[in-house]
PDB file of C-alpha atoms in Angstrom:
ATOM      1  CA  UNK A   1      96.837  90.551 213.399  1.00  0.00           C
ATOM      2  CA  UNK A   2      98.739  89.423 210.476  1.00  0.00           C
ATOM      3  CA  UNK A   3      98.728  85.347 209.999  1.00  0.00           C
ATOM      4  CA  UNK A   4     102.334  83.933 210.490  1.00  0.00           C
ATOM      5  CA  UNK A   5     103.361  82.344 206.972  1.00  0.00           C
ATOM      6  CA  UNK A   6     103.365  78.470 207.174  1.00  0.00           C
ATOM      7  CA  UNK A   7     106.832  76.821 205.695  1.00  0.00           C
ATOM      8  CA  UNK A   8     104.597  75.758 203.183  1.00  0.00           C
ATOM      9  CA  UNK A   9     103.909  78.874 202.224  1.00  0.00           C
ATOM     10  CA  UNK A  10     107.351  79.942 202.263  1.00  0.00           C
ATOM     11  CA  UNK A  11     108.188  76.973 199.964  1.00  0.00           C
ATOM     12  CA  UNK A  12     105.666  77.932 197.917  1.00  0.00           C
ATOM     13  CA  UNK A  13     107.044  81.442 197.972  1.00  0.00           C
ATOM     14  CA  UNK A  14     110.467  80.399 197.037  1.00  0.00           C
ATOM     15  CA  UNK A  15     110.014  78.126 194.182  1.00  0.00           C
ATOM     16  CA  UNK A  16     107.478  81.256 192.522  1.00  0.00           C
ATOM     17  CA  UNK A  17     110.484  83.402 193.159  1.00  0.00           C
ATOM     18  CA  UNK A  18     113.030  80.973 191.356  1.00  0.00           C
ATOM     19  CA  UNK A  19     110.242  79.954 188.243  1.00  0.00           C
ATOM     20  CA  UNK A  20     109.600  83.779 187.426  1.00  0.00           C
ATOM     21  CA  UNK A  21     113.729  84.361 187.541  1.00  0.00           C
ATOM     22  CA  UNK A  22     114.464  81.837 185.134  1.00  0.00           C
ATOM     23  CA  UNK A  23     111.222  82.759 182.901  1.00  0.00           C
ATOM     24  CA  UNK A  24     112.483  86.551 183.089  1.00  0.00           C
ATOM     25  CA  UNK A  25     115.828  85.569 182.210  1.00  0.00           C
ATOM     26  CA  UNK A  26     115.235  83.519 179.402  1.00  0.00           C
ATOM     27  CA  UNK A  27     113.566  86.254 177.547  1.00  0.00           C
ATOM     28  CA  UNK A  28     115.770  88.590 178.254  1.00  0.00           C
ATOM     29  CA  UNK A  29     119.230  86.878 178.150  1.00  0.00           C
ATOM     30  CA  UNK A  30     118.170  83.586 175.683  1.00  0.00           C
ATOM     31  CA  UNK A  31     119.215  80.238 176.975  1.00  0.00           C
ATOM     32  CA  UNK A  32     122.372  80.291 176.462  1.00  0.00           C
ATOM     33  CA  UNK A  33     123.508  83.247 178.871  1.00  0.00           C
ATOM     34  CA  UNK A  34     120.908  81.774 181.587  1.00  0.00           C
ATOM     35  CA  UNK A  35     123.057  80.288 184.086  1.00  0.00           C
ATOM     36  CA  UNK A  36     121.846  79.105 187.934  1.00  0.00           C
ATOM     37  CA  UNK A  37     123.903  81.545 189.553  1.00  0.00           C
ATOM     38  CA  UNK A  38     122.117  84.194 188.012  1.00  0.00           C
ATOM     39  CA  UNK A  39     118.875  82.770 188.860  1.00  0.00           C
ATOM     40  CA  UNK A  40     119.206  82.623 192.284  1.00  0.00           C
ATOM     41  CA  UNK A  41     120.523  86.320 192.567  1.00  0.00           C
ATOM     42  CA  UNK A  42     117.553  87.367 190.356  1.00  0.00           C
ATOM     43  CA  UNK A  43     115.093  85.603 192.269  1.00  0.00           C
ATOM     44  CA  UNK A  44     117.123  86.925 195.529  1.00  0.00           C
ATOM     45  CA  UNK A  45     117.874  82.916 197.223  1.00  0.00           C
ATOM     46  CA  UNK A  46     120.904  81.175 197.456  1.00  0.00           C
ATOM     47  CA  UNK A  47     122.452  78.871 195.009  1.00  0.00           C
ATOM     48  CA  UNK A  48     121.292  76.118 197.558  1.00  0.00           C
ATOM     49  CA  UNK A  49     117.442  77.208 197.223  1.00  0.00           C
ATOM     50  CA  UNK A  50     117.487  76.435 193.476  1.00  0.00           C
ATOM     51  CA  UNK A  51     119.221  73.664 193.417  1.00  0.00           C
ATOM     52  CA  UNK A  52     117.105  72.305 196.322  1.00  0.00           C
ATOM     53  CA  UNK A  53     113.977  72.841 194.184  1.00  0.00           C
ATOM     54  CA  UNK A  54     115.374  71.646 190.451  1.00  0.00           C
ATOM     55  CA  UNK A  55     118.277  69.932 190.733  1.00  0.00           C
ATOM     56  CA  UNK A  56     119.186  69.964 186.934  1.00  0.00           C
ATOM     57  CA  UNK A  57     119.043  72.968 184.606  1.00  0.00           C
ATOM     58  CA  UNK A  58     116.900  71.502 182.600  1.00  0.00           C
ATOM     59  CA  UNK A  59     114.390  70.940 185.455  1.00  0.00           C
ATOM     60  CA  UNK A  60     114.952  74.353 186.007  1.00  0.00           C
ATOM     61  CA  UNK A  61     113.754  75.569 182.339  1.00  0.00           C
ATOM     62  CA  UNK A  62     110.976  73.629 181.524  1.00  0.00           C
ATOM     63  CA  UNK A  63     109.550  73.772 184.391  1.00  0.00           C
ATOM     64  CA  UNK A  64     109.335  77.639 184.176  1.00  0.00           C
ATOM     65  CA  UNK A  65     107.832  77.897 180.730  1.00  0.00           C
ATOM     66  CA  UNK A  66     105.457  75.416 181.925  1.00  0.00           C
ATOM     67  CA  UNK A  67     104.133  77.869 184.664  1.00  0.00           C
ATOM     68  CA  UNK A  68     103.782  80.247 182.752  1.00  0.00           C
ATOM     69  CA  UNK A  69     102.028  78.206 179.948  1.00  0.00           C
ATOM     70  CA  UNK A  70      99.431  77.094 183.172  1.00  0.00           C
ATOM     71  CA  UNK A  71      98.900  80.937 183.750  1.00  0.00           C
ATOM     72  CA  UNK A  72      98.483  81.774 179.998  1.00  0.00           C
ATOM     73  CA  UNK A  73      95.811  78.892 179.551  1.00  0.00           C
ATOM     74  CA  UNK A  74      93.798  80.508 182.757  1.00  0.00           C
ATOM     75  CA  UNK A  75      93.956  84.074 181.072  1.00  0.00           C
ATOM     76  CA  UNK A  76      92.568  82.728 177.864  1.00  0.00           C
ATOM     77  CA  UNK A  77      90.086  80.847 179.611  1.00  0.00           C
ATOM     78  CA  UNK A  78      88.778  84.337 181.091  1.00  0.00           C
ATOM     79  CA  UNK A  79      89.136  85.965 177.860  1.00  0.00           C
ATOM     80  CA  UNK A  80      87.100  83.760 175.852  1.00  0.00           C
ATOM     81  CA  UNK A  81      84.548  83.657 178.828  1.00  0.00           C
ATOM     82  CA  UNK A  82      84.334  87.617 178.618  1.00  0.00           C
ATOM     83  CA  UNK A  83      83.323  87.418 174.892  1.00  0.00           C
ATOM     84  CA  UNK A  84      80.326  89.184 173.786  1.00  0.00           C
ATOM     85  CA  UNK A  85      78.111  86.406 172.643  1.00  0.00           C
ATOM     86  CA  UNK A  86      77.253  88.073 169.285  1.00  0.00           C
ATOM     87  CA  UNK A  87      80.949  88.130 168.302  1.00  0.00           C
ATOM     88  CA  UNK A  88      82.347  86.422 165.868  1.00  0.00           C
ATOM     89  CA  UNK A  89      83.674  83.361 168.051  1.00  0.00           C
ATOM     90  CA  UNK A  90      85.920  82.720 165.209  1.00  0.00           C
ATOM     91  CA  UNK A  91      87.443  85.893 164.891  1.00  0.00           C
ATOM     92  CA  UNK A  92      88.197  86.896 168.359  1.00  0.00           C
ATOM     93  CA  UNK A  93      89.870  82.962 169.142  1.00  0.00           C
ATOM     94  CA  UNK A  94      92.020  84.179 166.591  1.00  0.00           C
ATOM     95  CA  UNK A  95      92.832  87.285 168.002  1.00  0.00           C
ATOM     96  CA  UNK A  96      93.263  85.980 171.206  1.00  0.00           C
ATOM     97  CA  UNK A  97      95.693  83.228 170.090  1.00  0.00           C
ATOM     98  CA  UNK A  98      97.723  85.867 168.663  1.00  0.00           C
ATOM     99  CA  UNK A  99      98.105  87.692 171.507  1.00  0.00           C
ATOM    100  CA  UNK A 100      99.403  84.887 173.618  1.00  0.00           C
ATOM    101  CA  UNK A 101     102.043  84.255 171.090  1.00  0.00           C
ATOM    102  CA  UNK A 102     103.271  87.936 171.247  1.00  0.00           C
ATOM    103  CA  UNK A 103     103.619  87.765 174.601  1.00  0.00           C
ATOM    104  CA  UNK A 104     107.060  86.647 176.308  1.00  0.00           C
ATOM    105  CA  UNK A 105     105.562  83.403 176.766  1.00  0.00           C
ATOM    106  CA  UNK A 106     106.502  82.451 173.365  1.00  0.00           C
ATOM    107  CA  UNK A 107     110.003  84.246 173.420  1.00  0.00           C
ATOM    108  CA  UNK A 108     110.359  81.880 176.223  1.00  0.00           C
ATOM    109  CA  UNK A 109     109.267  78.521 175.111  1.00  0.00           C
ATOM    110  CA  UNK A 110     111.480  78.846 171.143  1.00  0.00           C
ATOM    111  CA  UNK A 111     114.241  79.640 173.301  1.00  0.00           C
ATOM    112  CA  UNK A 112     113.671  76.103 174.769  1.00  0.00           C
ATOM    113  CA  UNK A 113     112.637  74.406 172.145  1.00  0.00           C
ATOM    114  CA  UNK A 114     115.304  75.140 169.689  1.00  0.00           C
ATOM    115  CA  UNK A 115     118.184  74.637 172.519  1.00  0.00           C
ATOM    116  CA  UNK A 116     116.361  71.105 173.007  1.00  0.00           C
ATOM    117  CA  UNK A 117     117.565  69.808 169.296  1.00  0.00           C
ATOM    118  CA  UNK A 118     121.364  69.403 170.872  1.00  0.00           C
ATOM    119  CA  UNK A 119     120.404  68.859 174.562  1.00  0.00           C
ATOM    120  CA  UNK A 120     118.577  65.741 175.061  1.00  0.00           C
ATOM    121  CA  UNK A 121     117.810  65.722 178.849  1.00  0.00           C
ATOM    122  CA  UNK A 122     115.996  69.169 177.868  1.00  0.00           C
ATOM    123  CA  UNK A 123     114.383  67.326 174.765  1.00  0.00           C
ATOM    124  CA  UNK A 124     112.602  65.096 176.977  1.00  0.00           C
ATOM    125  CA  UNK A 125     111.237  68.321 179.711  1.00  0.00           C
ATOM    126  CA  UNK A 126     110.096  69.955 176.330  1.00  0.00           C
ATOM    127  CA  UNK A 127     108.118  66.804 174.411  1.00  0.00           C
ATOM    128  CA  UNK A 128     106.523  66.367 178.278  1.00  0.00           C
ATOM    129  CA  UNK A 129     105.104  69.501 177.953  1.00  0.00           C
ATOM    130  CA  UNK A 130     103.948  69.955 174.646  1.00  0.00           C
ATOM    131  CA  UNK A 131     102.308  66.470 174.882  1.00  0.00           C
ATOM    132  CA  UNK A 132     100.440  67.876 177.977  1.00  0.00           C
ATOM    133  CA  UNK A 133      99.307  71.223 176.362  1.00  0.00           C
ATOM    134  CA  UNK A 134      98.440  69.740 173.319  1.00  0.00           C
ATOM    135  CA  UNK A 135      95.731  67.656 175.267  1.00  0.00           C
ATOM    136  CA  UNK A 136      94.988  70.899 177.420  1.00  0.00           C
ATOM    137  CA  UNK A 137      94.037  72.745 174.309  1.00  0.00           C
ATOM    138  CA  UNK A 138      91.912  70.117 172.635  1.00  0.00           C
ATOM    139  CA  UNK A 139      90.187  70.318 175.485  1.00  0.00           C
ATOM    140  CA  UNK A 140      89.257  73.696 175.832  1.00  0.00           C
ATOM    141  CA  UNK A 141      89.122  73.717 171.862  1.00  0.00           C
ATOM    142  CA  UNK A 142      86.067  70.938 172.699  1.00  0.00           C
ATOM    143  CA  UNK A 143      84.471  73.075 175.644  1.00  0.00           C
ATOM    144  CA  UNK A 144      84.701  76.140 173.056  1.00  0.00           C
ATOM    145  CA  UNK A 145      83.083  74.632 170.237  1.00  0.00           C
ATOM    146  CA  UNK A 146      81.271  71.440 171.184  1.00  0.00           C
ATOM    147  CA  UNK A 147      79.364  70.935 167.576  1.00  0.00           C
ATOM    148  CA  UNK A 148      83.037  70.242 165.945  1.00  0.00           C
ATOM    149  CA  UNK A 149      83.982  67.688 168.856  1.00  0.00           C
ATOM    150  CA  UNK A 150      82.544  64.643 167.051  1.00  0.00           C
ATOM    151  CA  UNK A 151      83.135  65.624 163.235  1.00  0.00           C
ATOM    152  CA  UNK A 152      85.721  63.436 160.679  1.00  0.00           C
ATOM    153  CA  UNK A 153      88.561  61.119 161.982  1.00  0.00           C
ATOM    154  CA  UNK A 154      89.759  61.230 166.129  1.00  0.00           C
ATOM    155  CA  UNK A 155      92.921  63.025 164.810  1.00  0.00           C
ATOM    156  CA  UNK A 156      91.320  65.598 162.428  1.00  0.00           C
ATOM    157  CA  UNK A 157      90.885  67.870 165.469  1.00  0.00           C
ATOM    158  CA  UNK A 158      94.669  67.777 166.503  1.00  0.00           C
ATOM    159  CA  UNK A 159      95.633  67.656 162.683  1.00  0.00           C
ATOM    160  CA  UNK A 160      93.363  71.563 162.507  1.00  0.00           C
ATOM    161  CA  UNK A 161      95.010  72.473 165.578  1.00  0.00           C
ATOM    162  CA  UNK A 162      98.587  72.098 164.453  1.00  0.00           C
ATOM    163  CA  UNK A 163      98.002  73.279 161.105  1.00  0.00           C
ATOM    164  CA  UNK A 164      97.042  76.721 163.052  1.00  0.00           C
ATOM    165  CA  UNK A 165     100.002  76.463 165.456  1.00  0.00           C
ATOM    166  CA  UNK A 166     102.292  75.678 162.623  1.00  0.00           C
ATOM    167  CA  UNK A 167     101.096  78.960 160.908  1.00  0.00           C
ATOM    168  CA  UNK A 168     101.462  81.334 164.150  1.00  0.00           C
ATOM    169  CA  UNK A 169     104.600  79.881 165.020  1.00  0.00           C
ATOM    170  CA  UNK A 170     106.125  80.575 161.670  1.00  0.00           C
ATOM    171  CA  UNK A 171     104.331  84.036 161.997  1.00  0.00           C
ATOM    172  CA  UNK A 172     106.230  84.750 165.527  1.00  0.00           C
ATOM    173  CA  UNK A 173     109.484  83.560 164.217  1.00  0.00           C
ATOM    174  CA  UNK A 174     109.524  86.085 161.335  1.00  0.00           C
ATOM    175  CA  UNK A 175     108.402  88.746 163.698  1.00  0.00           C
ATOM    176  CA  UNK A 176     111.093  87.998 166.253  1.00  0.00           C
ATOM    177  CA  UNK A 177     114.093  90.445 165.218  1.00  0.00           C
ATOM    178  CA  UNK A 178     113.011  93.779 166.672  1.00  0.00           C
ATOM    179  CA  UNK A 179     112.105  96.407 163.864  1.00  0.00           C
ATOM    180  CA  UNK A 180     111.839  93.539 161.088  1.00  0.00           C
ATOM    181  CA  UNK A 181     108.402  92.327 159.867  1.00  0.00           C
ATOM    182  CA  UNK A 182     108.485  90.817 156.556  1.00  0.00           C
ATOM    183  CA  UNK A 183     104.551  90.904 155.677  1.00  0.00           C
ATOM    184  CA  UNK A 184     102.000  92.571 157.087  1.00  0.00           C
ATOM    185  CA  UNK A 185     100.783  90.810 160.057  1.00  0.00           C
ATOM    186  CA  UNK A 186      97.364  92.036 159.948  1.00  0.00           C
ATOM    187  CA  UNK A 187      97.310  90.560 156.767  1.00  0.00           C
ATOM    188  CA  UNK A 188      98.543  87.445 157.657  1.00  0.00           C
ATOM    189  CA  UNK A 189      95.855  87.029 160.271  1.00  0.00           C
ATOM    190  CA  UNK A 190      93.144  88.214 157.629  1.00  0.00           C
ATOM    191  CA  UNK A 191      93.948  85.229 156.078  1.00  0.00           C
ATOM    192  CA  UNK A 192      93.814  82.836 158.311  1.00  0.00           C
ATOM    193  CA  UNK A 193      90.591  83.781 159.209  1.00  0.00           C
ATOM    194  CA  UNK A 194      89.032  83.631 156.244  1.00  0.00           C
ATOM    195  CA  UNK A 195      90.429  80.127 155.674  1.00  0.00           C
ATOM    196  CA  UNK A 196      88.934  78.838 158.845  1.00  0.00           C
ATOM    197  CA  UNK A 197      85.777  80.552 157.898  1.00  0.00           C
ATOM    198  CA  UNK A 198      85.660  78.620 154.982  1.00  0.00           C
ATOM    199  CA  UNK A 199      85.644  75.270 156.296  1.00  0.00           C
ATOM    200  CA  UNK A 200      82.514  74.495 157.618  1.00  0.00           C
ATOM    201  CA  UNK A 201      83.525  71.836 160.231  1.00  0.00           C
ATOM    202  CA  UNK A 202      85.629  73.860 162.609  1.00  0.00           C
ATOM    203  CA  UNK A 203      84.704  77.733 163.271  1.00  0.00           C
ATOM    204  CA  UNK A 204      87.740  78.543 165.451  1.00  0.00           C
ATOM    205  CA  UNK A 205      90.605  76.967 166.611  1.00  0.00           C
ATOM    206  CA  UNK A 206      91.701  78.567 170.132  1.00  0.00           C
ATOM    207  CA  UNK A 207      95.202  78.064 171.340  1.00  0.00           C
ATOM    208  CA  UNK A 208      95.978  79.554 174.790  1.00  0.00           C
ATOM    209  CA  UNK A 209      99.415  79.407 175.655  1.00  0.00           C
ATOM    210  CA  UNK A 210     102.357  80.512 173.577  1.00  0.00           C
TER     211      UNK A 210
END
């Protein structure tokens, strides 16, 4: 016989339902067109139900992106974990960061971030979670490559990091009109690999959310 589902679990259910609505909708409407209304009827719950759950919009938002960023840094997790060990560790942390940020994870997240310059209430929902992945991914960056965790200043770590981000994000961005690619991104990646393999202190820098 089938269990009976708890209220818990229908809670549980519920707010699942209204996270992947709003994450859906943000890629495929931007933030702007994203309104509660159409949340609920995407997610198939009343008005109430959402509001019940995030009272503000902006509660709403970021706290969508931010399940999916917890589900991205799980999959990369298993990805890196199902690396043959004679690869190039380097390499394939590379690739893999790549192909988090052309998912519509990071569709999701510039949407946010660039409609928290004028919104301030958002502002703070977005710095809250970039502050808390950026400490999730210098942790898995230590767990992947333990030998770097000690080497040059406490911040050169998070300095390498961003420099990467910085680059990928920029790479996205260009890439983010459909049909448009201004260089080569194999290219681009080519590159960056062959910078990080030329600096002996830090042989990959894994990043596995956007």
């Amino acid at each position: 016989m089938r269990a009976r589902r708890t209220q818990a679990d229908r809670t549980a259910q519920t707010r699942r339902a209204i996270l992947d609505a709003t994450f859906d909708a943000l890629v495929d409407v931007g933030f702007s067109a994203v309104t509660t209304p159409g949340i609920a009827h995407r997610a198939g719950v009343s008005l109430g139900a959402v509001q019940h759950h995030f009272p503000t919009k902006s509660d709403l938002l970021s706290a969508a992106v931010a399940h999916a960023f917890d589900r991205s840094v799980e999959e990369y997790r298993e990805a890196i974990g199902r690396l043959d060990p004679a690869a190039d560790l380097s390499d394939a942390a590379i690739d893999l960061l790549w192909s988090m940020y052309s998912r519509p994870t990071y569709i999701a997240w510039h949407e946010l971030w660039t409609a928290a310059r004028t919104d301030p209430e958002l502002a703070t929902a977005v710095i809250d979670i970039d502050r808390r992945l950026m400490a999730t991914i210098e942790r898995v960056y230590a767990e992947l490559f333990p030998a770097n965790r000690d080497t040059g200043e406490p911040r050169t770590v998070g300095i390498r990091l961003h420099l990467v981000f910085a680059l990928f994000d920029g790479l996205a961005l260009s890439r983010s009109i459909p049909g448009y690619e201004p260089y080569p991104t194999d290219a681009i990646l080519a590159a960056a690999k062959a910078l990080i393999r030329s600096q002996p202190e830090d042989n990959g820098v894994p990043h596995p959310t956007k």
